[in-house]
PDB file of C-alpha atoms in Angstrom:
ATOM      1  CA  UNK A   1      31.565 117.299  48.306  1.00  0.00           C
ATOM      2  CA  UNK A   2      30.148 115.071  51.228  1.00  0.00           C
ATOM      3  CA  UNK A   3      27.217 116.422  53.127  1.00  0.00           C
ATOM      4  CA  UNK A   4      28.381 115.365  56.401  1.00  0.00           C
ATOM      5  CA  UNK A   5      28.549 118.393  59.454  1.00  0.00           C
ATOM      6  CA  UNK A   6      30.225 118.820  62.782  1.00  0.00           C
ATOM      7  CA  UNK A   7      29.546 121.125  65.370  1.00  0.00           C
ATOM      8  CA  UNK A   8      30.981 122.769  67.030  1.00  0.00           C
ATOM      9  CA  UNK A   9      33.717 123.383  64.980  1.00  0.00           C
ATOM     10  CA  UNK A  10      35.521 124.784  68.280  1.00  0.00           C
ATOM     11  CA  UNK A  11      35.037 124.151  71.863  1.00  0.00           C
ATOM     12  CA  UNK A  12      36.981 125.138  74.463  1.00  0.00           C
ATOM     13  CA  UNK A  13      35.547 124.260  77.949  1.00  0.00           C
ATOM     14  CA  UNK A  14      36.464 123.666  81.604  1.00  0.00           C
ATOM     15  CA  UNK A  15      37.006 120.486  83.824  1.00  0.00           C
ATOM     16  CA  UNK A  16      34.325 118.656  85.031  1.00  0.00           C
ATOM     17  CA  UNK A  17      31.421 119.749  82.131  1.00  0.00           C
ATOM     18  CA  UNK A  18      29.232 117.677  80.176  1.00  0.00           C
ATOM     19  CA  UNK A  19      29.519 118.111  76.234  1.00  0.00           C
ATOM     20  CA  UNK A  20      27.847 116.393  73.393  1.00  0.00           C
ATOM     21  CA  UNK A  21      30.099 117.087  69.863  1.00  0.00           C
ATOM     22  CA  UNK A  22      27.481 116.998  67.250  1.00  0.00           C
ATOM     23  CA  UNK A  23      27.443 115.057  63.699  1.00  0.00           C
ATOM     24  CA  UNK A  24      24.765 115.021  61.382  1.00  0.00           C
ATOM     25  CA  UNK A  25      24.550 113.559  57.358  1.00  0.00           C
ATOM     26  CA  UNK A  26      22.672 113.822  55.005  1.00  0.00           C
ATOM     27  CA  UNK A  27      23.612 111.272  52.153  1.00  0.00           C
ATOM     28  CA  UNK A  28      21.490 108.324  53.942  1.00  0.00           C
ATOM     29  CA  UNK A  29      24.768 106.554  54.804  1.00  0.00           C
ATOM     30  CA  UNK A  30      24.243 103.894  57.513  1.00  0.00           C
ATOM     31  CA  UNK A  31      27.479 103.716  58.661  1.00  0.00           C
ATOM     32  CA  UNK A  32      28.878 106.545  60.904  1.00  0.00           C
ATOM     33  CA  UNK A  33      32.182 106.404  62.267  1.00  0.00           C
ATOM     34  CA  UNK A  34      33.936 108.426  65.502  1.00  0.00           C
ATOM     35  CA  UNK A  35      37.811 109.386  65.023  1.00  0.00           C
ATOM     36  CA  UNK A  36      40.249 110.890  67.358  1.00  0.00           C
ATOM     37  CA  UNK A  37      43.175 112.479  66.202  1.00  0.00           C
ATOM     38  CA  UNK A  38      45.984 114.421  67.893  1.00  0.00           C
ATOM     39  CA  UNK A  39      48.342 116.569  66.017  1.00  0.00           C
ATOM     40  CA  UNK A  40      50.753 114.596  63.772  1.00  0.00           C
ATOM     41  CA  UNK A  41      49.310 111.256  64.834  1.00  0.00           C
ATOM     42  CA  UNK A  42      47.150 108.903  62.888  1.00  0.00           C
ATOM     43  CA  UNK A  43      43.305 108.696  63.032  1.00  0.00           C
ATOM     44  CA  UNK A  44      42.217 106.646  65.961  1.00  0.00           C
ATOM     45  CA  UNK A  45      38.469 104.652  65.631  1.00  0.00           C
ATOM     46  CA  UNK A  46      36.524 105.288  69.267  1.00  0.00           C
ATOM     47  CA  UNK A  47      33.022 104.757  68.413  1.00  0.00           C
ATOM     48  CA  UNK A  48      31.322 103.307  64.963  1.00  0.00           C
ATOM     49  CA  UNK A  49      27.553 102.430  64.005  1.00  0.00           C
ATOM     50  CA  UNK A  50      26.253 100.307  61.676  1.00  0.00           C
ATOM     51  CA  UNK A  51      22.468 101.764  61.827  1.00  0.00           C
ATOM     52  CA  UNK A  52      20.027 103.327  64.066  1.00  0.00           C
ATOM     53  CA  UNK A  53      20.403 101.539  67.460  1.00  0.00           C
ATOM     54  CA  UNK A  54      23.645  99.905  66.425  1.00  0.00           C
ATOM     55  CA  UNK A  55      26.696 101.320  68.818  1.00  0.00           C
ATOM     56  CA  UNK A  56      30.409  99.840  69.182  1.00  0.00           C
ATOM     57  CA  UNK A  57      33.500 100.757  70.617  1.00  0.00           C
ATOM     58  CA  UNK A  58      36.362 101.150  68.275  1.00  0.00           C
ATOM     59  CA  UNK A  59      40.312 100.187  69.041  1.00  0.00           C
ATOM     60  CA  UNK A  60      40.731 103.113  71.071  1.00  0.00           C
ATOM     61  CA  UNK A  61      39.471 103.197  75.027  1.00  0.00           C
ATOM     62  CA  UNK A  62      37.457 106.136  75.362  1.00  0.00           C
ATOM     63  CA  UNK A  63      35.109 107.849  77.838  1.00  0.00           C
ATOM     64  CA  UNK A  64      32.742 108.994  75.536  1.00  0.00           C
ATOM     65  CA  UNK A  65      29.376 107.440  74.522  1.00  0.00           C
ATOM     66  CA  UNK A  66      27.523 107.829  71.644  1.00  0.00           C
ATOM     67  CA  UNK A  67      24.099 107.083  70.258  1.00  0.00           C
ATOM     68  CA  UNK A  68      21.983 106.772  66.985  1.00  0.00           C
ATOM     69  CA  UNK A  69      18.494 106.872  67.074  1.00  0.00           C
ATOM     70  CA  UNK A  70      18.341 108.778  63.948  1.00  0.00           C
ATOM     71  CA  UNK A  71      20.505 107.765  60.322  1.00  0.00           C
ATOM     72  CA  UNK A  72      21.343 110.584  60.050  1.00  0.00           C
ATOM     73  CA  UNK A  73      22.601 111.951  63.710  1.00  0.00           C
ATOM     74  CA  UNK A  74      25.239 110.627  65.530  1.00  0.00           C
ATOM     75  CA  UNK A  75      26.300 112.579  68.446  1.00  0.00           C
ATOM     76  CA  UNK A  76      29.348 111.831  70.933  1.00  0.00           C
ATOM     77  CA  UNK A  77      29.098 113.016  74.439  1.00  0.00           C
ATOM     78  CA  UNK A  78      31.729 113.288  77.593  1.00  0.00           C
ATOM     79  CA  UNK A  79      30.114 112.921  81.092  1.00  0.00           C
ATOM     80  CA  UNK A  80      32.874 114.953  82.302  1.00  0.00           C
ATOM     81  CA  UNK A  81      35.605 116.615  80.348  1.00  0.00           C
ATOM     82  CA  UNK A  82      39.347 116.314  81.562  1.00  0.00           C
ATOM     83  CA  UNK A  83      41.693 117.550  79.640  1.00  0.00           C
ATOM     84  CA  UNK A  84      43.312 114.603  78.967  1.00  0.00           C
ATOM     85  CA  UNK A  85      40.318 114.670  76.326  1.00  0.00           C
ATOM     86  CA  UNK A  86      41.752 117.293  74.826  1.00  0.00           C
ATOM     87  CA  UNK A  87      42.113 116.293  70.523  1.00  0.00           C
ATOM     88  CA  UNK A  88      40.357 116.869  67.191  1.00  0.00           C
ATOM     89  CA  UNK A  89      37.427 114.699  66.766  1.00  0.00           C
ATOM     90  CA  UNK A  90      35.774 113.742  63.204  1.00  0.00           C
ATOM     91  CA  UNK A  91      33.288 112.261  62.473  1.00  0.00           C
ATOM     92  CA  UNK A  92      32.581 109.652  59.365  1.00  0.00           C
ATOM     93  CA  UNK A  93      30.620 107.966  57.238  1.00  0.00           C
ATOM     94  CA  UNK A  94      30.215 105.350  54.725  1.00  0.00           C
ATOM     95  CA  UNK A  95      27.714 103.749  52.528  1.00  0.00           C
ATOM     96  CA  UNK A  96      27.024 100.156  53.648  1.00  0.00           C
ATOM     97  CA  UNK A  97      27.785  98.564  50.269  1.00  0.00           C
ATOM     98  CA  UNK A  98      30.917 100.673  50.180  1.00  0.00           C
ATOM     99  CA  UNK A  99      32.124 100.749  53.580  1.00  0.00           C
ATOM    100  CA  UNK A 100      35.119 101.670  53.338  1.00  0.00           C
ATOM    101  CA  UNK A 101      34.787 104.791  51.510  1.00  0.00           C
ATOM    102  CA  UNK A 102      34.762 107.594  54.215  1.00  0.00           C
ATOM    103  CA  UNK A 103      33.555 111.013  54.349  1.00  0.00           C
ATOM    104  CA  UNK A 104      34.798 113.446  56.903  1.00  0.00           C
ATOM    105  CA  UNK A 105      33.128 116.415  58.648  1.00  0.00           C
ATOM    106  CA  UNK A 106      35.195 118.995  59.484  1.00  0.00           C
ATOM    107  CA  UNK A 107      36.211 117.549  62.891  1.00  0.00           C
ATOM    108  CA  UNK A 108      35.705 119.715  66.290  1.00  0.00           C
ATOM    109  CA  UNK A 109      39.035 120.879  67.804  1.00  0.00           C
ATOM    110  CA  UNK A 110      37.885 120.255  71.449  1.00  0.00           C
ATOM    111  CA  UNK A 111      40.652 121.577  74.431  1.00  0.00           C
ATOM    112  CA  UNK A 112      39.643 121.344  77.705  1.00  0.00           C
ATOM    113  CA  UNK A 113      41.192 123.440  80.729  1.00  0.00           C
TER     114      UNK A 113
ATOM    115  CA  UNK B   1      54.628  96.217  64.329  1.00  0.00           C
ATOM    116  CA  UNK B   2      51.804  98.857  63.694  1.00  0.00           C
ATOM    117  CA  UNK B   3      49.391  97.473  61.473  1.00  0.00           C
ATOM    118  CA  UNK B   4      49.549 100.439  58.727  1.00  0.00           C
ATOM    119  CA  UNK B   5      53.208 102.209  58.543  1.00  0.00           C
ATOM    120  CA  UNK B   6      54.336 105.326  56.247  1.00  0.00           C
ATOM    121  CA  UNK B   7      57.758 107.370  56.729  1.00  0.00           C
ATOM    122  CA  UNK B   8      56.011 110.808  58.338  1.00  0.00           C
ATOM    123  CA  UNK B   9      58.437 112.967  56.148  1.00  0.00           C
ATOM    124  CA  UNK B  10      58.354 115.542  55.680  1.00  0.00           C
ATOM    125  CA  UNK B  11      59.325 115.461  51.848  1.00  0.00           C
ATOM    126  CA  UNK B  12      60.710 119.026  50.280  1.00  0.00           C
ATOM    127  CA  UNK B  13      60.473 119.159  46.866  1.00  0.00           C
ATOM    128  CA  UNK B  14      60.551 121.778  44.256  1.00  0.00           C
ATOM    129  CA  UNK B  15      57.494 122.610  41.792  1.00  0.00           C
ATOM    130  CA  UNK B  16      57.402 120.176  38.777  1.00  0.00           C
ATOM    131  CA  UNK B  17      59.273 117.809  40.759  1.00  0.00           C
ATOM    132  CA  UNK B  18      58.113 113.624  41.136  1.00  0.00           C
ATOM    133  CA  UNK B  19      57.800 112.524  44.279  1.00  0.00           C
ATOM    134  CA  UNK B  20      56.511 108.780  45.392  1.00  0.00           C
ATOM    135  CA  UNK B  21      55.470 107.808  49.021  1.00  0.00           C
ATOM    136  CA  UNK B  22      54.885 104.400  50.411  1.00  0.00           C
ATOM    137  CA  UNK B  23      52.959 103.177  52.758  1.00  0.00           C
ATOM    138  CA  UNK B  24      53.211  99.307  54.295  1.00  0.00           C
ATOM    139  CA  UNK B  25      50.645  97.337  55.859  1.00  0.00           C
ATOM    140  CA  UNK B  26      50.811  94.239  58.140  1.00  0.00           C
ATOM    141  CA  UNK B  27      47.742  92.121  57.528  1.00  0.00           C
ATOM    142  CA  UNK B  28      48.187  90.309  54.029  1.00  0.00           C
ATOM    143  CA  UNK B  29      44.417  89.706  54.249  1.00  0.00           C
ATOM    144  CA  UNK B  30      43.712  92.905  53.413  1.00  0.00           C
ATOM    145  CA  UNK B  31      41.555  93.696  50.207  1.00  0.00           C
ATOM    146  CA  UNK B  32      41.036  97.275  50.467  1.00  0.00           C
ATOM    147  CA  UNK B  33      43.375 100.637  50.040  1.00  0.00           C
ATOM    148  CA  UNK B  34      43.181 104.442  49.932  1.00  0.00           C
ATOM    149  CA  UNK B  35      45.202 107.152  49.725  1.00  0.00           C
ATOM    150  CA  UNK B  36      43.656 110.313  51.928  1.00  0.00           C
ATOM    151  CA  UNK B  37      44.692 113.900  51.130  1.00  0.00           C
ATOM    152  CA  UNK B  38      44.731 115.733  54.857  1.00  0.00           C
ATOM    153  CA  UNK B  39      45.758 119.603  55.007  1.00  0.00           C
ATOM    154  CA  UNK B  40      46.756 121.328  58.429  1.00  0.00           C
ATOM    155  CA  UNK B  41      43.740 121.271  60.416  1.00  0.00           C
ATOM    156  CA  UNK B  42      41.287 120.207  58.152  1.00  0.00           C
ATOM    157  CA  UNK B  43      39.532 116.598  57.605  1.00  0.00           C
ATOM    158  CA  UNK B  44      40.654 113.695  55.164  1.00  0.00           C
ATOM    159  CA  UNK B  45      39.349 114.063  52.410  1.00  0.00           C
ATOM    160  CA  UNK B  46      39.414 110.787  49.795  1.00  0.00           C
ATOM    161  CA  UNK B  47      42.458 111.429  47.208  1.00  0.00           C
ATOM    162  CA  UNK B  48      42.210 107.742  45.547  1.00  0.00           C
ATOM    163  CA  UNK B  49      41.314 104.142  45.875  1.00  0.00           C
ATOM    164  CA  UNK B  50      43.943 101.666  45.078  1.00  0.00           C
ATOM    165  CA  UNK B  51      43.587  99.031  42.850  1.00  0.00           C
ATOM    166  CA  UNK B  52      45.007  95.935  42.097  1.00  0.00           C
ATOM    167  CA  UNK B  53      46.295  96.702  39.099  1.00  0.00           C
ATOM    168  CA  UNK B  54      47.312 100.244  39.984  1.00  0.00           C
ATOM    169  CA  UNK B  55      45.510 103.356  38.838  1.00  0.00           C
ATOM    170  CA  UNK B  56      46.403 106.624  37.542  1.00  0.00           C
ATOM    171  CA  UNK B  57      44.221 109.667  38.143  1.00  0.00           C
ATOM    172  CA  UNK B  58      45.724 112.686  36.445  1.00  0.00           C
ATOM    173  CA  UNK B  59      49.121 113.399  37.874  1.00  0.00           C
ATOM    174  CA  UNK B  60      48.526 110.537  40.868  1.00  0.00           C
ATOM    175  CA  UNK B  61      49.432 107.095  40.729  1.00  0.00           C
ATOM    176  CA  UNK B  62      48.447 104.761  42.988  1.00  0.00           C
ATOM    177  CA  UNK B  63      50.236 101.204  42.766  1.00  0.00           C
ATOM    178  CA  UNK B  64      49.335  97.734  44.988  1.00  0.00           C
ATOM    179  CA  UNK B  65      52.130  95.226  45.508  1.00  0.00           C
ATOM    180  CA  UNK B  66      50.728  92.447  47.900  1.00  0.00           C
ATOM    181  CA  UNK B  67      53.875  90.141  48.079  1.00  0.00           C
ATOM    182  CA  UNK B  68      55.555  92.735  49.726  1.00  0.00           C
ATOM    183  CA  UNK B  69      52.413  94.148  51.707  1.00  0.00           C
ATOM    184  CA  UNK B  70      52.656  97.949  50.733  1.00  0.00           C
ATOM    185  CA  UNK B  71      50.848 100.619  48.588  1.00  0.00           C
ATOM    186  CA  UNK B  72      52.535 103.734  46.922  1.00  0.00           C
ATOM    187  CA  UNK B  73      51.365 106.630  45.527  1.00  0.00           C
ATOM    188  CA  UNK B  74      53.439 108.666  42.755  1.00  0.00           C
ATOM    189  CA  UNK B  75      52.887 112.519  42.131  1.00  0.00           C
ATOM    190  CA  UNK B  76      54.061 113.751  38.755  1.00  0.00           C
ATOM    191  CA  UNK B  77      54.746 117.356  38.134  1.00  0.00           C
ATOM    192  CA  UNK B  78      53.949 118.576  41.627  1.00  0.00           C
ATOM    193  CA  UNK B  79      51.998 121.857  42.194  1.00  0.00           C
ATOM    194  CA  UNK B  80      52.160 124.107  45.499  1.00  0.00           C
ATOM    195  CA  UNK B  81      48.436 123.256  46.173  1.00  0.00           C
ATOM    196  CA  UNK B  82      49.725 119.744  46.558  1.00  0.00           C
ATOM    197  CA  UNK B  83      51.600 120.375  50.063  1.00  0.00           C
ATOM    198  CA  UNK B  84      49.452 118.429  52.364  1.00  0.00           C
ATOM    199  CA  UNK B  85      50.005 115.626  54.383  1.00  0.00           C
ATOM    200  CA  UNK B  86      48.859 111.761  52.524  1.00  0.00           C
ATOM    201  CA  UNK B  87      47.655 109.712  54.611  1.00  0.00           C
ATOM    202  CA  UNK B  88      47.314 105.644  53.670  1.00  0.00           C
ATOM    203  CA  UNK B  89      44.619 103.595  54.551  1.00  0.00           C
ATOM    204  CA  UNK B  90      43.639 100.063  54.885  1.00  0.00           C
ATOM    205  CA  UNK B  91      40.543  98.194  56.058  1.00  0.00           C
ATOM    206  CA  UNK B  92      40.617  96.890  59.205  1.00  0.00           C
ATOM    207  CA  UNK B  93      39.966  93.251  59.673  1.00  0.00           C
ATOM    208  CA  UNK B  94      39.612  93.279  63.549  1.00  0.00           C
ATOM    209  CA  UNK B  95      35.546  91.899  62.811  1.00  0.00           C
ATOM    210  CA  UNK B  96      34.215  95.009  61.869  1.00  0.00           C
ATOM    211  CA  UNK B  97      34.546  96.545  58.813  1.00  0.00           C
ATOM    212  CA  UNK B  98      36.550 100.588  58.842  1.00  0.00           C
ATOM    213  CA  UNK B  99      39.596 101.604  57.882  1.00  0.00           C
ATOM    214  CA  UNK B 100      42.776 101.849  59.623  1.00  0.00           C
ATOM    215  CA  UNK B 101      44.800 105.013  59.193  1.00  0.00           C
ATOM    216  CA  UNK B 102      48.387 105.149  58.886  1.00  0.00           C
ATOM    217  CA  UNK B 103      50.139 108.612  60.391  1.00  0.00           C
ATOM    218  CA  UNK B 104      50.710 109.994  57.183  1.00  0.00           C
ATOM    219  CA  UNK B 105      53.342 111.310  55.133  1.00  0.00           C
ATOM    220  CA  UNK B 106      53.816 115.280  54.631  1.00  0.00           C
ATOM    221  CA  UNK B 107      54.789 116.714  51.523  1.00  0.00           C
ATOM    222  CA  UNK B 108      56.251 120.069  51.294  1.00  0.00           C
ATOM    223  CA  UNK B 109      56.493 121.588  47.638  1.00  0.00           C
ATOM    224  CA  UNK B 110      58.218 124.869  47.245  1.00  0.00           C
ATOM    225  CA  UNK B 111      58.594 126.891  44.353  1.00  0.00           C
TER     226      UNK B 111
END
């Protein structure tokens, strides 16, 4: 089992407040990876990392930012949730020499009212 | 065309039953495939990597073709605890190096 965790697991919040979705692992990957995925739809990439310091956006527009001054964290936060924002979010990630080989957290369901 | 395809399903088969799903990508310079195991609400988890010259891994099969640009994946003697939705996956070549996720196929098995 991968040794990758999300929290919260749940989050249901109003319009309008700041959230930070949480990721942590523990495997020394240096790759970390942010997906958003809405029910019966593929995985879309938003954010990805390379190392600490290292941020991109992915192939999906989002308002969320992330950051990585720590391997092993890699939080995503909204400014201001709409509920347009409303998905499941997982997080990812990879060794470098094996990239491609992804571990998932458990993903937070976040709905926003 | 989306660059990673797969029929959504969902498939209804019977216990013991073989079932094969395929899953067609657009980018013939792609060098790396997976088949993900996703149930309802829950996170991917890696079923198998595909290999050129196909693998096997118990009751799964996972087969390449590259002239015709798609990946399959063959389960023999299908148990209930195999219902889940398989979702294919192939690395993106966009100038950063993840994978791109197709929407998955479901399979249903019923005793």
């Amino acid at each position: 089992e991968a040794d990758i965790y999300q929290t919260p697991r749940y989050l249901v919040i109003g319009t309008g407040k700041k959230i930070t979705l949480e990721c942590s692992q523990t495997m020394g990957h240096d790759k970390m990876y942010w997906y958003q995925q809405d029910p019966g739809m593929e995985l879309h990439l938003i954010h990805y990392s390379y190392g600490v310091n290292s941020t991109e956006k992915g192939d999906l527009s989002s308002e969320s930012t992330v950051s990585r001054i720590r391997t092993e964290h890699f939080p995503l936060t909204l400014e201001s949730a709409r509920p347009s924002h409303t998905s499941q979010y997982l997080c990812a990630s990879s060794r470098q020499e094996s990239s491609e080989k992804l571990f998932f957290g458990s993903g937070t369901q976040l709905s926003v009212l | 065309r989306k660059e990673v395809e797969q029929d959504p399903g969902p498939f209804n088969v019977p216990e013991g039953a073989t079932v094969a799903f395929n899953c067609t990508y657009s980018n013939s310079a792609s060098q790396s495939f997976f088949w993900y195991r996703q149930d309802c609400r829950k996170e991917p988890k890696l079923l198998m990597s595909v290999y050129s010259s196909g693998n096997e891994d118990g009751r799964f099969t996972a087969q390449l073709n590259r002239a015709s640009q798609y990946i399959s994946l063959l389960i023999r003697d299908s148990k209930l605890s195999d219902s889940a939705t398989y979702l294919c996956a192939v690395n993106s070549l966009k100038g950063y190096s993840t994978l791109t996720f197709g929407k998955g196929t479901m399979l249903l098995v019923s005793p």
